[in-house]
Amino acid sequence: MSVLAGPRIERRHILVGNSACWCTVRDDGMLHLDDGRAVHEKDACHLPPCEPTKIICVHLSYSSRGIESRNMRQPTPTPTYFMKPVSALNAHGGEIVRPEDCRYLNYEGEFAAIIGKVTRNILPEEAWEYIAGFAPALDMGIHDFRDTDSGSMLRVKGQDGYCPIGPGIVSGVDPRKETLRTYRNGRIVQEAQIGEEMVWGADYMIADIARHITLMPGDIVLTGTPCHSRALEPGDTIEVEITNIGRLGARVVAAPAPRADIGHPPMDTPEARRVALGHDERVPDRFKDNYRAAALKRA
């Protein structure tokens, strides 16, 4: 059955009294546990709503991001991908750590497609039958490591906790008809009509990946971000909302630099600045004041 069919259903994985429980969000706004109890969201600690064997991310899929980063609505002929380790997984209400020797921790608001069953060698139109549901996600990246790892993005996008996802998994909603908004400290910093801006949809990406890689239940496909990814500061809150799907929030915190003074160091390079700070002249005017304020704070 297609994930787009049927009524909207939202499933969450939460901690209640130090026990992990699955629950469903009902019309009364309460979280109804599978054992029959009901709790208020404020009394629950959220866990990631899936257990992936892999997290696969697309580089560029929104036309506004292509224009901003490369001055092209479709910057590559076909989608290209990278992976995050499963240790990057984080949850709604979690903390995102920026080491004190780094400066450029960027948000990227996205929606995730979560695989529902073993997926291999399918057509794009069949992909909807293999998706368990959708969730807001943040593809966090620390661009001080932009110039290392041969472009694999391992340390840019793969650090612990750099994939917040949730609060839950939602089926019965077509994300192509929804709007993505990202909020920094309560102020909108990204906005896109998903169906109008995405060059390749989740169905295309999943079928493309599954030509050669088996996707397993719980696997996450991050589907890309629109323009205006910018660097955050410790103390900032960052949220991404997908209308009719949910709103995910996290907070940036500082941590000491790693103890080992080895390997490629974080670097403040022109390439790191290009990606982290972007091209302000290519983004909508309503985002520019927020970016300028952040730049002044950083200076």
mmCIF file of C-alpha atoms in Angstrom:
data_model
loop_
_atom_site.group_PDB
_atom_site.id
_atom_site.type_symbol
_atom_site.label_atom_id
_atom_site.label_comp_id
_atom_site.label_asym_id
_atom_site.label_seq_id
_atom_site.Cartn_x
_atom_site.Cartn_y
_atom_site.Cartn_z
ATOM 1 C CA MET A 1 0.000 0.000 0.000
ATOM 2 C CA SER A 2 1.300 3.464 -0.876
ATOM 3 C CA VAL A 3 2.519 5.637 2.002
ATOM 4 C CA LEU A 4 0.448 8.444 0.456
ATOM 5 C CA ALA A 5 -2.852 6.582 0.841
ATOM 6 C CA GLY A 6 -5.172 6.514 3.817
ATOM 7 C CA PRO A 7 -5.593 8.888 6.772
ATOM 8 C CA ARG A 8 -2.692 10.755 8.370
ATOM 9 C CA ILE A 9 -1.015 8.562 10.984
ATOM 10 C CA GLU A 10 1.909 9.696 13.136
ATOM 11 C CA ARG A 11 4.000 7.230 15.129
ATOM 12 C CA ARG A 12 6.605 8.312 17.689
ATOM 13 C CA HIS A 13 9.222 6.545 19.797
ATOM 14 C CA ILE A 14 9.524 8.100 23.255
ATOM 15 C CA LEU A 15 10.855 7.563 26.760
ATOM 16 C CA VAL A 16 8.235 7.393 29.517
ATOM 17 C CA GLY A 17 9.524 6.690 33.004
ATOM 18 C CA ASN A 18 12.883 5.658 31.513
ATOM 19 C CA SER A 19 11.195 3.041 29.309
ATOM 20 C CA ALA A 20 11.117 3.207 25.514
ATOM 21 C CA CYS A 21 7.566 3.142 24.161
ATOM 22 C CA TRP A 22 5.914 3.470 20.756
ATOM 23 C CA CYS A 23 2.895 5.714 20.531
ATOM 24 C CA THR A 24 0.432 7.294 18.131
ATOM 25 C CA VAL A 25 -0.503 10.979 18.059
ATOM 26 C CA ARG A 26 -4.288 11.353 18.218
ATOM 27 C CA ASP A 27 -6.599 14.260 17.442
ATOM 28 C CA ASP A 28 -6.676 15.219 21.129
ATOM 29 C CA GLY A 29 -2.967 16.068 20.886
ATOM 30 C CA MET A 30 -2.010 13.384 23.392
ATOM 31 C CA LEU A 31 0.543 10.645 22.779
ATOM 32 C CA HIS A 32 -1.338 7.337 23.051
ATOM 33 C CA LEU A 33 1.007 4.519 24.005
ATOM 34 C CA ASP A 34 0.527 1.088 22.522
ATOM 35 C CA ASP A 35 -0.077 -0.308 26.028
ATOM 36 C CA GLY A 36 -3.177 1.884 26.435
ATOM 37 C CA ARG A 37 -1.739 4.786 28.444
ATOM 38 C CA ALA A 38 -1.782 8.393 27.232
ATOM 39 C CA VAL A 39 0.815 11.073 28.006
ATOM 40 C CA HIS A 40 1.260 14.721 27.161
ATOM 41 C CA GLU A 41 4.097 15.597 24.789
ATOM 42 C CA LYS A 42 5.777 17.748 27.465
ATOM 43 C CA ASP A 43 6.111 14.662 29.668
ATOM 44 C CA ALA A 44 7.882 12.612 26.997
ATOM 45 C CA CYS A 45 11.507 12.498 25.903
ATOM 46 C CA HIS A 46 11.701 11.766 22.209
ATOM 47 C CA LEU A 47 13.870 9.086 20.628
ATOM 48 C CA PRO A 48 14.693 8.796 16.913
ATOM 49 C CA PRO A 49 11.600 7.332 15.211
ATOM 50 C CA CYS A 50 13.547 4.678 13.291
ATOM 51 C CA GLU A 51 16.639 2.463 13.561
ATOM 52 C CA PRO A 52 18.510 2.788 10.251
ATOM 53 C CA THR A 53 21.288 0.605 8.940
ATOM 54 C CA LYS A 54 22.326 3.582 6.795
ATOM 55 C CA ILE A 55 21.563 7.261 6.289
ATOM 56 C CA ILE A 56 21.855 8.378 2.653
ATOM 57 C CA CYS A 57 21.710 12.055 1.725
ATOM 58 C CA VAL A 58 21.428 13.879 -1.581
ATOM 59 C CA HIS A 59 23.834 16.761 -2.248
ATOM 60 C CA LEU A 60 21.557 19.150 -4.158
ATOM 61 C CA SER A 61 17.897 18.686 -5.025
ATOM 62 C CA TYR A 62 16.207 22.104 -4.678
ATOM 63 C CA SER A 63 16.412 24.632 -7.490
ATOM 64 C CA SER A 64 16.910 27.569 -5.083
ATOM 65 C CA ARG A 65 19.892 25.835 -3.490
ATOM 66 C CA GLY A 66 21.373 25.126 -6.905
ATOM 67 C CA ILE A 67 21.070 28.802 -7.848
ATOM 68 C CA GLU A 68 22.546 29.938 -4.547
ATOM 69 C CA SER A 69 25.509 27.559 -4.534
ATOM 70 C CA ARG A 70 26.313 27.163 -8.238
ATOM 71 C CA ASN A 71 24.062 29.635 -10.072
ATOM 72 C CA MET A 72 22.214 26.736 -11.752
ATOM 73 C CA ARG A 73 18.673 25.525 -11.068
ATOM 74 C CA GLN A 74 19.818 21.954 -11.764
ATOM 75 C CA PRO A 75 23.521 21.891 -10.899
ATOM 76 C CA THR A 76 24.094 18.207 -11.766
ATOM 77 C CA PRO A 77 22.549 16.057 -14.529
ATOM 78 C CA THR A 78 21.453 13.441 -11.984
ATOM 79 C CA PRO A 79 21.457 13.388 -8.167
ATOM 80 C CA THR A 80 24.654 12.611 -6.243
ATOM 81 C CA TYR A 81 24.778 11.274 -2.691
ATOM 82 C CA PHE A 82 26.811 10.954 0.487
ATOM 83 C CA MET A 83 26.291 9.028 3.728
ATOM 84 C CA LYS A 84 26.133 9.834 7.417
ATOM 85 C CA PRO A 85 27.143 7.229 10.021
ATOM 86 C CA VAL A 86 24.222 5.907 12.092
ATOM 87 C CA SER A 87 25.959 7.475 15.121
ATOM 88 C CA ALA A 88 24.899 10.836 13.661
ATOM 89 C CA LEU A 89 21.293 10.042 14.593
ATOM 90 C CA ASN A 90 19.625 12.511 16.964
ATOM 91 C CA ALA A 91 16.066 13.190 18.105
ATOM 92 C CA HIS A 92 13.521 15.959 18.614
ATOM 93 C CA GLY A 93 14.634 18.152 21.509
ATOM 94 C CA GLY A 94 18.226 16.990 21.261
ATOM 95 C CA GLU A 95 21.486 18.919 21.455
ATOM 96 C CA ILE A 96 23.822 19.538 18.518
ATOM 97 C CA VAL A 97 27.446 19.959 19.569
ATOM 98 C CA ARG A 98 29.810 22.501 18.025
ATOM 99 C CA PRO A 99 33.428 21.929 19.149
ATOM 100 C CA GLU A 100 35.113 25.138 20.277
ATOM 101 C CA ASP A 101 37.806 24.865 17.562
ATOM 102 C CA CYS A 102 35.127 25.092 14.815
ATOM 103 C CA ARG A 103 33.098 28.051 13.540
ATOM 104 C CA TYR A 104 30.826 26.962 10.699
ATOM 105 C CA LEU A 105 28.058 24.650 11.936
ATOM 106 C CA ASN A 106 25.269 24.960 9.370
ATOM 107 C CA TYR A 107 21.627 23.901 9.425
ATOM 108 C CA GLU A 108 19.867 22.318 6.446
ATOM 109 C CA GLY A 109 16.131 21.811 6.914
ATOM 110 C CA GLU A 110 14.854 18.767 5.026
ATOM 111 C CA PHE A 111 12.253 16.054 4.996
ATOM 112 C CA ALA A 112 13.330 12.451 5.375
ATOM 113 C CA ALA A 113 11.833 9.416 3.714
ATOM 114 C CA ILE A 114 12.032 6.349 5.972
ATOM 115 C CA ILE A 115 12.122 2.971 4.279
ATOM 116 C CA GLY A 116 9.434 0.488 5.336
ATOM 117 C CA LYS A 117 10.518 -2.753 3.692
ATOM 118 C CA VAL A 118 13.428 -4.287 1.817
ATOM 119 C CA THR A 119 13.890 -2.156 -1.306
ATOM 120 C CA ARG A 120 15.920 -3.192 -4.367
ATOM 121 C CA ASN A 121 15.563 -2.791 -8.136
ATOM 122 C CA ILE A 122 12.298 -0.850 -8.191
ATOM 123 C CA LEU A 123 10.804 1.817 -10.454
ATOM 124 C CA PRO A 124 10.187 5.359 -9.204
ATOM 125 C CA GLU A 125 6.412 4.907 -9.352
ATOM 126 C CA GLU A 126 6.760 1.848 -7.105
ATOM 127 C CA ALA A 127 8.842 3.653 -4.466
ATOM 128 C CA TRP A 128 5.826 4.995 -2.535
ATOM 129 C CA GLU A 129 4.933 1.397 -1.612
ATOM 130 C CA TYR A 130 8.337 0.919 0.018
ATOM 131 C CA ILE A 131 8.285 4.040 2.225
ATOM 132 C CA ALA A 132 7.084 3.733 5.835
ATOM 133 C CA GLY A 133 6.589 7.477 6.200
ATOM 134 C CA PHE A 134 8.140 10.921 6.313
ATOM 135 C CA ALA A 135 9.692 13.085 9.014
ATOM 136 C CA PRO A 136 11.292 16.505 9.376
ATOM 137 C CA ALA A 137 15.086 16.275 9.565
ATOM 138 C CA LEU A 138 18.140 18.485 9.984
ATOM 139 C CA ASP A 139 21.210 17.686 7.913
ATOM 140 C CA MET A 140 23.769 19.441 10.109
ATOM 141 C CA GLY A 141 27.256 20.094 8.759
ATOM 142 C CA ILE A 142 30.444 21.610 10.148
ATOM 143 C CA HIS A 143 32.187 23.192 7.173
ATOM 144 C CA ASP A 144 35.500 23.774 8.910
ATOM 145 C CA PHE A 145 36.298 20.275 7.544
ATOM 146 C CA ARG A 146 35.207 21.133 4.010
ATOM 147 C CA ASP A 147 38.738 20.693 2.620
ATOM 148 C CA THR A 148 39.406 17.153 3.813
ATOM 149 C CA ASP A 149 38.140 13.567 3.410
ATOM 150 C CA SER A 150 38.290 13.785 -0.404
ATOM 151 C CA GLY A 151 34.805 15.250 -0.621
ATOM 152 C CA SER A 152 33.134 12.358 1.231
ATOM 153 C CA MET A 153 31.635 14.797 3.801
ATOM 154 C CA LEU A 154 32.505 12.324 6.579
ATOM 155 C CA ARG A 155 33.549 14.881 9.177
ATOM 156 C CA VAL A 156 31.471 17.709 7.702
ATOM 157 C CA LYS A 157 28.146 15.861 7.977
ATOM 158 C CA GLY A 158 28.950 12.727 9.967
ATOM 159 C CA GLN A 159 29.737 13.958 13.476
ATOM 160 C CA ASP A 160 27.766 12.546 16.403
ATOM 161 C CA GLY A 161 24.225 13.913 16.598
ATOM 162 C CA TYR A 162 24.320 15.645 13.215
ATOM 163 C CA CYS A 163 21.119 13.993 11.955
ATOM 164 C CA PRO A 164 18.180 15.089 14.142
ATOM 165 C CA ILE A 165 14.959 13.497 12.896
ATOM 166 C CA GLY A 166 11.356 13.393 14.140
ATOM 167 C CA PRO A 167 9.348 13.946 16.225
ATOM 168 C CA GLY A 168 7.643 10.993 14.511
ATOM 169 C CA ILE A 169 7.044 9.160 11.247
ATOM 170 C CA VAL A 170 3.966 10.297 9.317
ATOM 171 C CA SER A 171 2.074 8.382 6.632
ATOM 172 C CA GLY A 172 -0.983 9.446 4.665
ATOM 173 C CA VAL A 173 0.543 12.821 3.687
ATOM 174 C CA ASP A 174 2.141 13.691 0.341
ATOM 175 C CA PRO A 175 5.215 15.856 1.097
ATOM 176 C CA ARG A 176 5.213 17.191 -2.463
ATOM 177 C CA LYS A 177 2.086 19.184 -1.555
ATOM 178 C CA GLU A 178 3.588 20.639 1.633
ATOM 179 C CA THR A 179 5.804 23.574 2.634
ATOM 180 C CA LEU A 180 9.203 23.363 4.327
ATOM 181 C CA ARG A 181 10.206 26.083 6.782
ATOM 182 C CA THR A 182 13.311 26.303 8.942
ATOM 183 C CA TYR A 183 13.395 28.580 12.006
ATOM 184 C CA ARG A 184 16.475 29.971 13.720
ATOM 185 C CA ASN A 185 15.574 31.238 17.190
ATOM 186 C CA GLY A 186 11.939 31.397 16.062
ATOM 187 C CA ARG A 187 12.597 33.348 12.865
ATOM 188 C CA ILE A 188 12.109 31.830 9.396
ATOM 189 C CA VAL A 189 15.428 31.333 7.605
ATOM 190 C CA GLN A 190 14.383 28.795 4.922
ATOM 191 C CA GLU A 191 11.095 28.347 3.093
ATOM 192 C CA ALA A 192 10.122 26.291 0.050
ATOM 193 C CA GLN A 193 7.087 24.805 -1.620
ATOM 194 C CA ILE A 194 8.461 21.281 -1.859
ATOM 195 C CA GLY A 195 6.677 20.122 -5.004
ATOM 196 C CA GLU A 196 7.581 23.301 -6.890
ATOM 197 C CA GLU A 197 11.278 23.470 -5.959
ATOM 198 C CA MET A 198 12.510 19.877 -5.850
ATOM 199 C CA VAL A 199 14.309 18.809 -9.016
ATOM 200 C CA TRP A 200 14.130 15.122 -8.061
ATOM 201 C CA GLY A 201 11.532 13.686 -5.688
ATOM 202 C CA ALA A 202 11.934 11.071 -2.975
ATOM 203 C CA ASP A 203 10.549 8.441 -5.345
ATOM 204 C CA TYR A 204 13.293 9.144 -7.902
ATOM 205 C CA MET A 205 16.055 9.132 -5.275
ATOM 206 C CA ILE A 206 14.964 5.855 -3.689
ATOM 207 C CA ALA A 207 14.648 4.078 -7.035
ATOM 208 C CA ASP A 208 17.997 5.527 -8.115
ATOM 209 C CA ILE A 209 19.820 4.351 -4.970
ATOM 210 C CA ALA A 210 18.075 0.974 -4.974
ATOM 211 C CA ARG A 211 19.392 0.169 -8.449
ATOM 212 C CA HIS A 212 22.602 -0.951 -6.739
ATOM 213 C CA ILE A 213 22.131 -0.674 -2.947
ATOM 214 C CA THR A 214 19.536 -2.578 -0.921
ATOM 215 C CA LEU A 215 17.617 -0.293 1.402
ATOM 216 C CA MET A 216 16.423 -1.879 4.631
ATOM 217 C CA PRO A 217 13.467 -1.065 6.924
ATOM 218 C CA GLY A 218 14.329 1.991 9.003
ATOM 219 C CA ASP A 219 16.890 3.353 6.546
ATOM 220 C CA ILE A 220 16.754 7.125 6.064
ATOM 221 C CA VAL A 221 16.952 9.039 2.788
ATOM 222 C CA LEU A 222 17.482 12.774 3.361
ATOM 223 C CA THR A 223 16.013 14.594 0.384
ATOM 224 C CA GLY A 224 17.905 17.900 0.319
ATOM 225 C CA THR A 225 17.470 21.491 1.450
ATOM 226 C CA PRO A 226 16.418 24.788 -0.179
ATOM 227 C CA CYS A 227 18.556 27.930 -0.206
ATOM 228 C CA HIS A 228 19.902 29.783 2.810
ATOM 229 C CA SER A 229 21.782 27.244 4.871
ATOM 230 C CA ARG A 230 23.842 29.349 7.274
ATOM 231 C CA ALA A 231 26.129 28.897 10.303
ATOM 232 C CA LEU A 232 24.751 28.741 13.842
ATOM 233 C CA GLU A 233 26.137 29.762 17.225
ATOM 234 C CA PRO A 234 26.019 27.926 20.579
ATOM 235 C CA GLY A 235 22.750 28.824 22.290
ATOM 236 C CA ASP A 236 20.799 28.976 19.036
ATOM 237 C CA THR A 237 17.685 26.895 18.575
ATOM 238 C CA ILE A 238 17.011 25.453 15.141
ATOM 239 C CA GLU A 239 13.704 23.969 14.006
ATOM 240 C CA VAL A 240 12.389 22.585 10.736
ATOM 241 C CA GLU A 241 8.694 22.263 10.008
ATOM 242 C CA ILE A 242 7.036 20.334 7.192
ATOM 243 C CA THR A 243 3.377 21.335 7.103
ATOM 244 C CA ASN A 244 1.021 18.460 8.010
ATOM 245 C CA ILE A 245 4.029 16.297 8.913
ATOM 246 C CA GLY A 246 5.606 17.903 11.978
ATOM 247 C CA ARG A 247 8.092 20.278 13.545
ATOM 248 C CA LEU A 248 11.504 19.155 14.763
ATOM 249 C CA GLY A 249 13.602 21.209 17.163
ATOM 250 C CA ALA A 250 17.152 21.072 18.527
ATOM 251 C CA ARG A 251 19.609 23.341 20.340
ATOM 252 C CA VAL A 252 23.247 24.114 19.585
ATOM 253 C CA VAL A 253 25.677 23.682 22.467
ATOM 254 C CA ALA A 254 29.429 24.216 22.772
ATOM 255 C CA ALA A 255 31.947 21.543 23.698
ATOM 256 C CA PRO A 256 35.713 21.548 24.186
ATOM 257 C CA ALA A 257 37.937 20.771 21.239
ATOM 258 C CA PRO A 258 38.997 17.106 20.931
ATOM 259 C CA ARG A 259 41.936 16.149 23.125
ATOM 260 C CA ALA A 260 44.042 14.633 20.325
ATOM 261 C CA ASP A 261 45.963 17.272 18.381
ATOM 262 C CA ILE A 262 46.342 15.114 15.251
ATOM 263 C CA GLY A 263 44.899 14.742 11.769
ATOM 264 C CA HIS A 264 43.492 17.413 9.505
ATOM 265 C CA PRO A 265 42.598 20.480 11.588
ATOM 266 C CA PRO A 266 39.388 22.495 11.196
ATOM 267 C CA MET A 267 40.160 25.395 8.849
ATOM 268 C CA ASP A 268 38.675 28.793 8.070
ATOM 269 C CA THR A 269 39.195 28.652 4.288
ATOM 270 C CA PRO A 270 37.556 30.440 1.338
ATOM 271 C CA GLU A 271 35.724 27.222 0.452
ATOM 272 C CA ALA A 272 34.444 26.782 4.006
ATOM 273 C CA ARG A 273 33.216 30.383 4.028
ATOM 274 C CA ARG A 274 31.636 30.052 0.563
ATOM 275 C CA VAL A 275 29.493 27.137 1.644
ATOM 276 C CA ALA A 276 28.844 28.151 5.248
ATOM 277 C CA LEU A 277 28.060 31.820 4.599
ATOM 278 C CA GLY A 278 26.622 31.484 1.102
ATOM 279 C CA HIS A 279 25.921 34.082 -1.553
ATOM 280 C CA ASP A 280 23.643 36.601 0.127
ATOM 281 C CA GLU A 281 22.711 38.251 -3.159
ATOM 282 C CA ARG A 282 21.082 35.026 -4.395
ATOM 283 C CA VAL A 283 18.630 34.462 -1.557
ATOM 284 C CA PRO A 284 15.236 36.050 -0.835
ATOM 285 C CA ASP A 285 15.347 39.462 0.851
ATOM 286 C CA ARG A 286 13.375 38.242 3.889
ATOM 287 C CA PHE A 287 16.315 36.016 4.911
ATOM 288 C CA LYS A 288 19.077 38.600 4.565
ATOM 289 C CA ASP A 289 18.673 40.514 7.834
ATOM 290 C CA ASN A 290 18.972 37.283 9.788
ATOM 291 C CA TYR A 291 22.146 36.358 7.939
ATOM 292 C CA ARG A 292 23.684 39.820 8.420
ATOM 293 C CA ALA A 293 22.987 39.732 12.159
ATOM 294 C CA ALA A 294 24.645 36.330 12.427
ATOM 295 C CA ALA A 295 27.647 37.544 10.445
ATOM 296 C CA LEU A 296 28.083 40.574 12.723
ATOM 297 C CA LYS A 297 27.852 38.351 15.791
ATOM 298 C CA ARG A 298 30.490 36.026 14.346
ATOM 299 C CA ALA A 299 32.815 38.938 13.504
#
